[in-house]
Amino acid sequence: TGLLEPDIEIKPTANQIQDVMLEIEKCKAKNQRVLVLTLTKRLSEDIADYLAQRNIAVQWLHSEVKTLDRPGILEDFRRGIYDVIVGVNLLREGLDLPEVALVAILDADKEGFLRNETTLIQTMGRASRNPNGRVILYADKVTGSMASAIAEVARRRKVQERYNHSQTVDGA
């Protein structure tokens, strides 16, 4: 596809909601979509409510949403009805969302199933279908899972860059 794995940035957890709001506004200005990942269903709902109160077009999405309602929410997201989806584990939701330019993972340094190496790699990959794809990991320390996931994404990105360069050179 010529697309690369996303750029990754680590930011502190202090003021992560205010920072993610600024990042959302930047994406909105470019007609890009944002996924925000939380650790709990309640937190995803609370953050979605908070963002909605600040005039951000947002929808929460987690296991409480009926299976048959999910495709409609995702279609509305892709069409721009929502700029942001906030959820706990959006891996099965994000089949292919090229509009997603930013994946913001809150509390990325809280080890566990939702923040292990494999889940982080898969979650960060939700931004890999967008040419401007990037990930922000909000964390106060770099966990082993984070370090491994970041290293793997960087390795994949280098492979993709080499391939893209070889296609440009060979095809020129």
Coordinates of N, CA and C in Angstrom, one line a residue:
T1 N 0.8 -1.2 0.0 CA 0.0 0.0 0.0 C 0.9 1.3 0.0
G2 N 2.1 1.1 0.4 CA 3.0 2.3 0.5 C 2.8 3.0 1.8
L3 N 1.9 2.5 2.6 CA 1.6 3.2 3.9 C 2.6 2.6 5.0
L4 N 2.9 3.4 6.0 CA 3.8 3.0 7.0 C 3.1 2.8 8.4
E5 N 3.8 2.1 9.2 CA 3.3 2.0 10.6 C 3.3 3.5 11.2
P6 N 2.5 3.7 12.1 CA 2.3 5.1 12.6 C 3.6 5.6 13.4
D7 N 3.7 6.9 13.4 CA 4.7 7.5 14.3 C 4.1 7.4 15.7
I8 N 5.0 7.2 16.7 CA 4.6 7.0 18.1 C 5.3 8.1 19.0
E9 N 4.5 8.7 19.8 CA 4.9 9.7 20.8 C 4.5 9.3 22.2
I10 N 5.3 9.6 23.1 CA 4.9 9.3 24.5 C 4.8 10.7 25.2
K11 N 3.7 10.9 25.9 CA 3.4 12.1 26.6 C 3.0 11.7 28.1
P12 N 3.3 12.6 29.0 CA 2.9 12.3 30.4 C 1.4 12.3 30.6
T13 N 1.0 11.5 31.7 CA -0.4 11.3 31.9 C -1.0 12.6 32.5
A14 N -0.2 13.5 33.1 CA -0.8 14.7 33.7 C -1.4 15.5 32.6
N15 N -2.7 15.9 32.8 CA -3.4 16.7 31.8 C -3.6 15.9 30.5
Q16 N -3.7 14.6 30.5 CA -3.8 13.9 29.3 C -5.2 14.2 28.6
I17 N -6.2 14.4 29.3 CA -7.5 14.7 28.7 C -7.5 16.1 28.0
Q18 N -6.9 17.1 28.6 CA -6.7 18.4 27.9 C -5.9 18.3 26.7
D19 N -4.8 17.5 26.8 CA -3.9 17.3 25.7 C -4.6 16.6 24.5
V20 N -5.3 15.5 24.9 CA -6.0 14.8 23.8 C -7.1 15.7 23.1
M21 N -7.7 16.6 23.9 CA -8.7 17.5 23.3 C -8.0 18.4 22.3
L22 N -6.8 18.9 22.6 CA -6.0 19.7 21.6 C -5.7 18.9 20.4
E23 N -5.3 17.6 20.6 CA -4.9 16.8 19.5 C -6.2 16.5 18.6
I24 N -7.3 16.3 19.2 CA -8.6 16.1 18.5 C -8.9 17.3 17.6
E25 N -8.7 18.5 18.2 CA -9.0 19.7 17.4 C -8.1 19.8 16.2
K26 N -6.8 19.4 16.3 CA -5.9 19.4 15.2 C -6.4 18.4 14.1
C27 N -6.8 17.3 14.6 CA -7.3 16.3 13.6 C -8.6 16.7 12.9
K28 N -9.5 17.3 13.7 CA -10.8 17.8 13.1 C -10.5 18.8 12.0
A29 N -9.6 19.7 12.2 CA -9.2 20.7 11.3 C -8.8 20.1 9.9
K30 N -8.3 18.8 10.0 CA -7.8 18.1 8.8 C -8.8 17.1 8.3
N31 N -10.0 17.0 8.9 CA -11.0 16.1 8.6 C -10.6 14.6 8.9
Q32 N -9.8 14.5 9.9 CA -9.3 13.2 10.3 C -10.0 12.7 11.6
R33 N -10.0 11.4 11.8 CA -10.7 10.8 13.0 C -9.7 10.3 14.0
V34 N -10.3 10.2 15.3 CA -9.4 9.9 16.4 C -10.1 8.7 17.2
L35 N -9.3 7.8 17.6 CA -9.7 6.8 18.6 C -9.0 7.1 19.9
V36 N -9.8 7.1 21.0 CA -9.2 7.3 22.3 C -9.5 6.0 23.1
L37 N -8.4 5.4 23.6 CA -8.5 4.1 24.4 C -8.4 4.4 25.9
T38 N -9.4 3.8 26.6 CA -9.3 3.9 28.1 C -9.2 2.5 28.7
L39 N -9.2 2.5 30.0 CA -9.1 1.2 30.6 C -10.4 0.6 31.1
T40 N -11.4 1.4 31.2 CA -12.7 0.9 31.7 C -13.8 1.4 30.9
K41 N -14.9 0.7 30.9 CA -16.2 1.1 30.2 C -16.7 2.4 30.8
R42 N -16.7 2.5 32.1 CA -17.2 3.7 32.7 C -16.4 4.9 32.3
L43 N -15.0 4.8 32.3 CA -14.2 5.9 31.9 C -14.4 6.3 30.5
S44 N -14.6 5.3 29.6 CA -14.9 5.7 28.2 C -16.1 6.5 28.1
E45 N -17.2 6.1 28.8 CA -18.4 6.8 28.8 C -18.2 8.2 29.4
D46 N -17.5 8.3 30.5 CA -17.3 9.6 31.1 C -16.5 10.6 30.3
I47 N -15.5 10.0 29.6 CA -14.6 10.9 28.7 C -15.5 11.3 27.5
A48 N -16.2 10.4 27.0 CA -17.1 10.7 25.8 C -18.1 11.9 26.2
D49 N -18.7 11.7 27.4 CA -19.6 12.8 27.9 C -18.9 14.1 28.0
Y50 N -17.7 14.1 28.6 CA -16.9 15.3 28.8 C -16.5 15.9 27.5
L51 N -16.1 15.1 26.5 CA -15.8 15.7 25.2 C -17.0 16.3 24.5
A52 N -18.2 15.6 24.6 CA -19.4 16.0 24.0 C -19.8 17.4 24.6
Q53 N -19.6 17.6 25.9 CA -19.9 18.8 26.6 C -19.1 20.0 26.0
R54 N -18.0 19.6 25.4 CA -17.0 20.6 24.9 C -17.2 20.7 23.3
N55 N -18.3 20.3 22.8 CA -18.7 20.4 21.4 C -17.8 19.5 20.5
I56 N -17.4 18.4 21.0 CA -16.7 17.4 20.2 C -17.6 16.3 19.8
A57 N -17.7 16.0 18.5 CA -18.6 15.0 18.1 C -18.0 13.6 18.4
V58 N -18.6 13.0 19.4 CA -17.9 11.8 20.0 C -19.0 10.7 20.3
Q59 N -18.5 9.5 20.2 CA -19.4 8.3 20.6 C -18.5 7.3 21.4
W60 N -19.0 6.8 22.5 CA -18.3 5.7 23.1 C -18.7 4.4 22.5
L61 N -17.8 3.4 22.6 CA -18.1 2.1 22.0 C -17.3 1.1 22.8
H62 N -18.1 0.2 23.4 CA -17.5 -0.9 24.2 C -18.5 -2.1 24.2
S63 N -18.2 -3.1 24.9 CA -19.0 -4.3 24.9 C -20.5 -4.2 25.3
E64 N -20.8 -3.0 25.9 CA -22.2 -2.8 26.2 C -23.1 -2.4 25.0
V65 N -22.4 -2.0 23.9 CA -23.1 -1.6 22.7 C -23.5 -2.9 22.0
K66 N -24.8 -3.0 21.6 CA -25.2 -4.2 20.9 C -24.5 -4.5 19.6
T67 N -24.2 -5.7 19.4 CA -23.4 -6.1 18.2 C -24.0 -5.5 16.9
L68 N -25.3 -5.5 16.8 CA -25.9 -5.0 15.5 C -25.9 -3.5 15.4
D69 N -25.6 -2.8 16.5 CA -25.5 -1.3 16.5 C -24.1 -0.8 16.2
R70 N -23.1 -1.7 16.3 CA -21.7 -1.3 16.1 C -21.4 -0.8 14.7
P71 N -21.9 -1.6 13.6 CA -21.6 -1.1 12.3 C -22.1 0.3 12.0
G72 N -23.3 0.6 12.5 CA -23.9 1.9 12.2 C -23.0 3.0 12.9
I73 N -22.5 2.7 14.1 CA -21.7 3.7 14.8 C -20.4 3.9 14.0
L74 N -19.8 2.8 13.5 CA -18.6 2.9 12.8 C -18.8 3.6 11.4
E75 N -19.9 3.4 10.8 CA -20.2 4.0 9.5 C -20.4 5.5 9.8
D76 N -21.1 5.9 10.8 CA -21.2 7.3 11.2 C -19.8 8.0 11.5
F77 N -19.0 7.2 12.1 CA -17.6 7.7 12.4 C -16.9 7.9 11.1
R78 N -16.9 6.9 10.2 CA -16.2 7.1 8.9 C -16.7 8.3 8.1
R79 N -18.0 8.5 8.2 CA -18.6 9.6 7.4 C -18.4 11.0 8.1
G80 N -17.9 11.0 9.3 CA -17.7 12.3 9.9 C -18.8 12.8 10.9
I81 N -19.8 11.9 11.1 CA -20.8 12.3 12.1 C -20.1 12.4 13.4
Y82 N -19.2 11.5 13.7 CA -18.4 11.6 14.9 C -17.0 11.8 14.5
D83 N -16.2 12.6 15.2 CA -14.8 12.8 15.0 C -14.0 11.9 15.9
V84 N -14.6 11.4 17.0 CA -13.9 10.6 18.0 C -14.7 9.4 18.4
I85 N -14.1 8.3 18.6 CA -14.7 7.2 19.3 C -13.8 6.9 20.5
V86 N -14.5 6.8 21.6 CA -13.8 6.5 22.9 C -14.2 5.1 23.3
G87 N -13.2 4.2 23.5 CA -13.5 2.9 23.9 C -12.5 2.2 24.7
V88 N -12.8 1.0 25.2 CA -11.8 0.2 26.0 C -10.9 -0.6 25.1
N89 N -11.5 -1.4 24.3 CA -10.7 -2.3 23.4 C -11.3 -2.3 22.1
L90 N -10.8 -1.4 21.2 CA -11.4 -1.2 19.9 C -10.8 -2.1 18.8
L91 N -10.1 -3.2 19.2 CA -9.5 -4.0 18.2 C -10.5 -4.6 17.2
R92 N -11.5 -5.2 17.7 CA -12.5 -5.9 16.8 C -13.3 -4.9 16.1
E93 N -13.4 -3.6 16.6 CA -14.1 -2.6 15.9 C -13.4 -2.0 14.7
G94 N -12.1 -2.0 14.8 CA -11.4 -1.2 13.8 C -11.0 -1.9 12.6
L95 N -11.8 -2.8 12.1 CA -11.4 -3.6 10.9 C -10.5 -2.9 9.9
D96 N -11.0 -1.8 9.4 CA -10.2 -1.0 8.5 C -10.8 0.4 8.5
L97 N -10.2 1.3 9.2 CA -10.7 2.6 9.4 C -9.6 3.6 8.9
P98 N -9.4 3.8 7.6 CA -8.4 4.7 7.1 C -8.5 6.1 7.5
E99 N -9.7 6.5 8.0 CA -9.9 7.9 8.4 C -9.2 8.2 9.7
V100 N -8.8 7.1 10.5 CA -8.2 7.3 11.8 C -6.7 7.7 11.6
A101 N -6.5 9.0 12.0 CA -5.1 9.5 11.9 C -4.4 9.5 13.3
L102 N -5.2 9.4 14.3 CA -4.6 9.4 15.7 C -5.3 8.3 16.5
V103 N -4.4 7.6 17.2 CA -4.8 6.7 18.2 C -4.2 7.2 19.5
A104 N -5.0 7.6 20.5 CA -4.5 8.1 21.8 C -4.8 7.0 22.8
I105 N -3.8 6.5 23.4 CA -3.9 5.5 24.4 C -3.7 6.1 25.8
L106 N -4.7 6.3 26.6 CA -4.6 6.8 27.9 C -4.1 5.8 28.9
D107 N -3.3 6.3 29.8 CA -2.7 5.4 30.8 C -2.1 4.1 30.2
A108 N -1.2 4.4 29.2 CA -0.6 3.3 28.5 C 0.4 2.5 29.4
D109 N 0.8 3.1 30.5 CA 1.8 2.4 31.3 C 1.2 1.6 32.5
K110 N -0.1 1.4 32.4 CA -0.8 0.5 33.3 C -0.8 -0.9 32.8
E111 N 0.2 -1.7 33.2 CA 0.3 -3.1 32.7 C -1.0 -3.9 32.9
G112 N -1.2 -4.8 32.0 CA -2.4 -5.7 32.0 C -2.7 -6.1 30.6
F113 N -3.8 -6.8 30.5 CA -4.3 -7.3 29.2 C -4.4 -6.2 28.2
L114 N -5.0 -5.1 28.5 CA -5.3 -4.0 27.6 C -4.1 -3.2 27.3
R115 N -3.0 -3.4 28.0 CA -1.8 -2.7 27.7 C -0.6 -3.6 27.6
N116 N -0.8 -4.8 27.2 CA 0.3 -5.7 27.0 C 0.9 -5.5 25.6
E117 N 2.0 -6.1 25.3 CA 2.7 -5.9 24.0 C 1.8 -6.1 22.8
T118 N 1.2 -7.3 22.8 CA 0.4 -7.6 21.6 C -0.8 -6.7 21.4
T119 N -1.5 -6.4 22.5 CA -2.6 -5.5 22.4 C -2.2 -4.1 22.0
L120 N -1.1 -3.6 22.5 CA -0.5 -2.3 22.1 C -0.2 -2.2 20.7
I121 N 0.5 -3.3 20.2 CA 0.8 -3.3 18.7 C -0.4 -3.3 17.9
Q122 N -1.4 -4.1 18.2 CA -2.6 -4.2 17.4 C -3.4 -2.9 17.5
T123 N -3.4 -2.3 18.7 CA -4.2 -1.0 18.9 C -3.5 0.1 18.1
M124 N -2.2 0.2 18.2 CA -1.4 1.2 17.5 C -1.6 1.1 16.0
G125 N -1.8 -0.2 15.5 CA -2.0 -0.5 14.1 C -3.3 0.1 13.6
R126 N -4.2 0.6 14.4 CA -5.4 1.2 13.9 C -5.1 2.5 13.2
A127 N -3.9 3.1 13.4 CA -3.6 4.3 12.7 C -2.7 4.0 11.5
S128 N -2.4 2.8 11.2 CA -1.5 2.5 10.1 C -2.2 2.5 8.7
R129 N -3.4 2.7 8.6 CA -4.1 2.8 7.3 C -4.2 4.3 6.9
N130 N -3.7 5.2 7.7 CA -3.8 6.6 7.3 C -2.4 7.1 7.0
P131 N -2.2 7.8 5.9 CA -0.8 8.3 5.6 C -0.2 9.2 6.7
N132 N -1.1 9.8 7.5 CA -0.6 10.7 8.6 C -0.8 10.0 9.9
G133 N -0.9 8.7 9.9 CA -1.2 8.0 11.2 C -0.1 8.2 12.2
R134 N -0.6 8.4 13.5 CA 0.3 8.5 14.6 C -0.4 8.0 15.9
V135 N 0.4 7.8 16.9 CA -0.1 7.2 18.1 C 0.5 8.1 19.2
I136 N -0.3 8.4 20.2 CA 0.2 9.0 21.4 C -0.1 8.1 22.6
L137 N 1.0 7.7 23.2 CA 0.9 6.9 24.4 C 1.0 7.8 25.6
Y138 N 0.0 7.9 26.4 CA 0.1 8.7 27.6 C 0.6 7.9 28.8
A139 N 1.8 8.2 29.2 CA 2.4 7.3 30.2 C 3.5 8.1 31.0
D140 N 3.7 7.7 32.2 CA 4.7 8.4 33.1 C 6.0 7.6 33.1
K141 N 5.9 6.3 32.7 CA 7.1 5.5 32.6 C 6.9 4.5 31.4
V142 N 8.0 4.1 30.9 CA 7.9 3.1 29.7 C 8.0 1.7 30.3
T143 N 6.9 1.0 30.2 CA 6.9 -0.4 30.6 C 7.5 -1.3 29.6
G144 N 7.8 -2.5 30.1 CA 8.4 -3.5 29.2 C 7.5 -3.7 28.0
S145 N 6.2 -3.8 28.2 CA 5.2 -4.0 27.1 C 5.3 -2.8 26.1
M146 N 5.4 -1.6 26.6 CA 5.4 -0.4 25.8 C 6.7 -0.5 24.9
A147 N 7.9 -0.7 25.6 CA 9.2 -0.7 24.9 C 9.2 -1.8 23.8
S148 N 8.7 -3.0 24.1 CA 8.6 -4.0 23.1 C 7.7 -3.7 21.9
A149 N 6.5 -3.1 22.2 CA 5.6 -2.7 21.2 C 6.2 -1.6 20.3
I150 N 6.8 -0.6 20.9 CA 7.4 0.5 20.2 C 8.5 -0.1 19.3
A151 N 9.3 -0.9 19.8 CA 10.4 -1.5 19.0 C 9.9 -2.3 17.8
E152 N 8.8 -3.1 18.0 CA 8.2 -3.9 16.9 C 7.6 -3.0 15.9
V153 N 6.9 -1.9 16.3 CA 6.3 -1.0 15.3 C 7.4 -0.3 14.5
A154 N 8.5 0.1 15.2 CA 9.6 0.7 14.5 C 10.3 -0.2 13.6
R155 N 10.4 -1.5 13.9 CA 11.0 -2.5 13.0 C 10.2 -2.6 11.8
R156 N 8.9 -2.7 12.0 CA 8.0 -2.9 10.8 C 8.0 -1.6 9.9
R157 N 8.1 -0.5 10.6 CA 8.1 0.8 9.8 C 9.4 0.8 8.9
K158 N 10.5 0.4 9.5 CA 11.8 0.3 8.7 C 11.7 -0.6 7.5
V159 N 11.1 -1.8 7.7 CA 10.8 -2.7 6.6 C 10.0 -2.1 5.5
Q160 N 8.9 -1.4 6.0 CA 8.0 -0.8 5.0 C 8.7 0.3 4.3
E161 N 9.5 1.1 5.0 CA 10.3 2.2 4.3 C 11.2 1.6 3.3
R162 N 12.0 0.6 3.6 CA 12.9 0.0 2.6 C 12.1 -0.5 1.4
Y163 N 11.0 -1.2 1.6 CA 10.2 -1.7 0.5 C 9.7 -0.5 -0.3
N164 N 9.2 0.5 0.3 CA 8.7 1.6 -0.5 C 9.8 2.3 -1.3
H165 N 11.0 2.4 -0.7 CA 12.1 3.0 -1.4 C 12.5 2.1 -2.6
S166 N 12.5 0.8 -2.4 CA 12.9 -0.1 -3.5 C 11.9 0.0 -4.6
Q167 N 10.6 0.2 -4.3 CA 9.6 0.3 -5.3 C 9.8 1.7 -6.1
T168 N 10.2 2.7 -5.4 CA 10.4 4.0 -6.0 C 11.6 3.9 -6.9
V169 N 12.7 3.3 -6.4 CA 13.9 3.2 -7.2 C 13.7 2.3 -8.4
D170 N 13.1 1.1 -8.2 CA 12.8 0.2 -9.3 C 11.8 0.7 -10.3
G171 N 10.8 1.4 -9.8 CA 9.8 1.9 -10.7 C 10.1 3.2 -11.3
A172 N 11.2 3.9 -11.0 CA 11.5 5.2 -11.5 C 12.0 5.1 -12.9

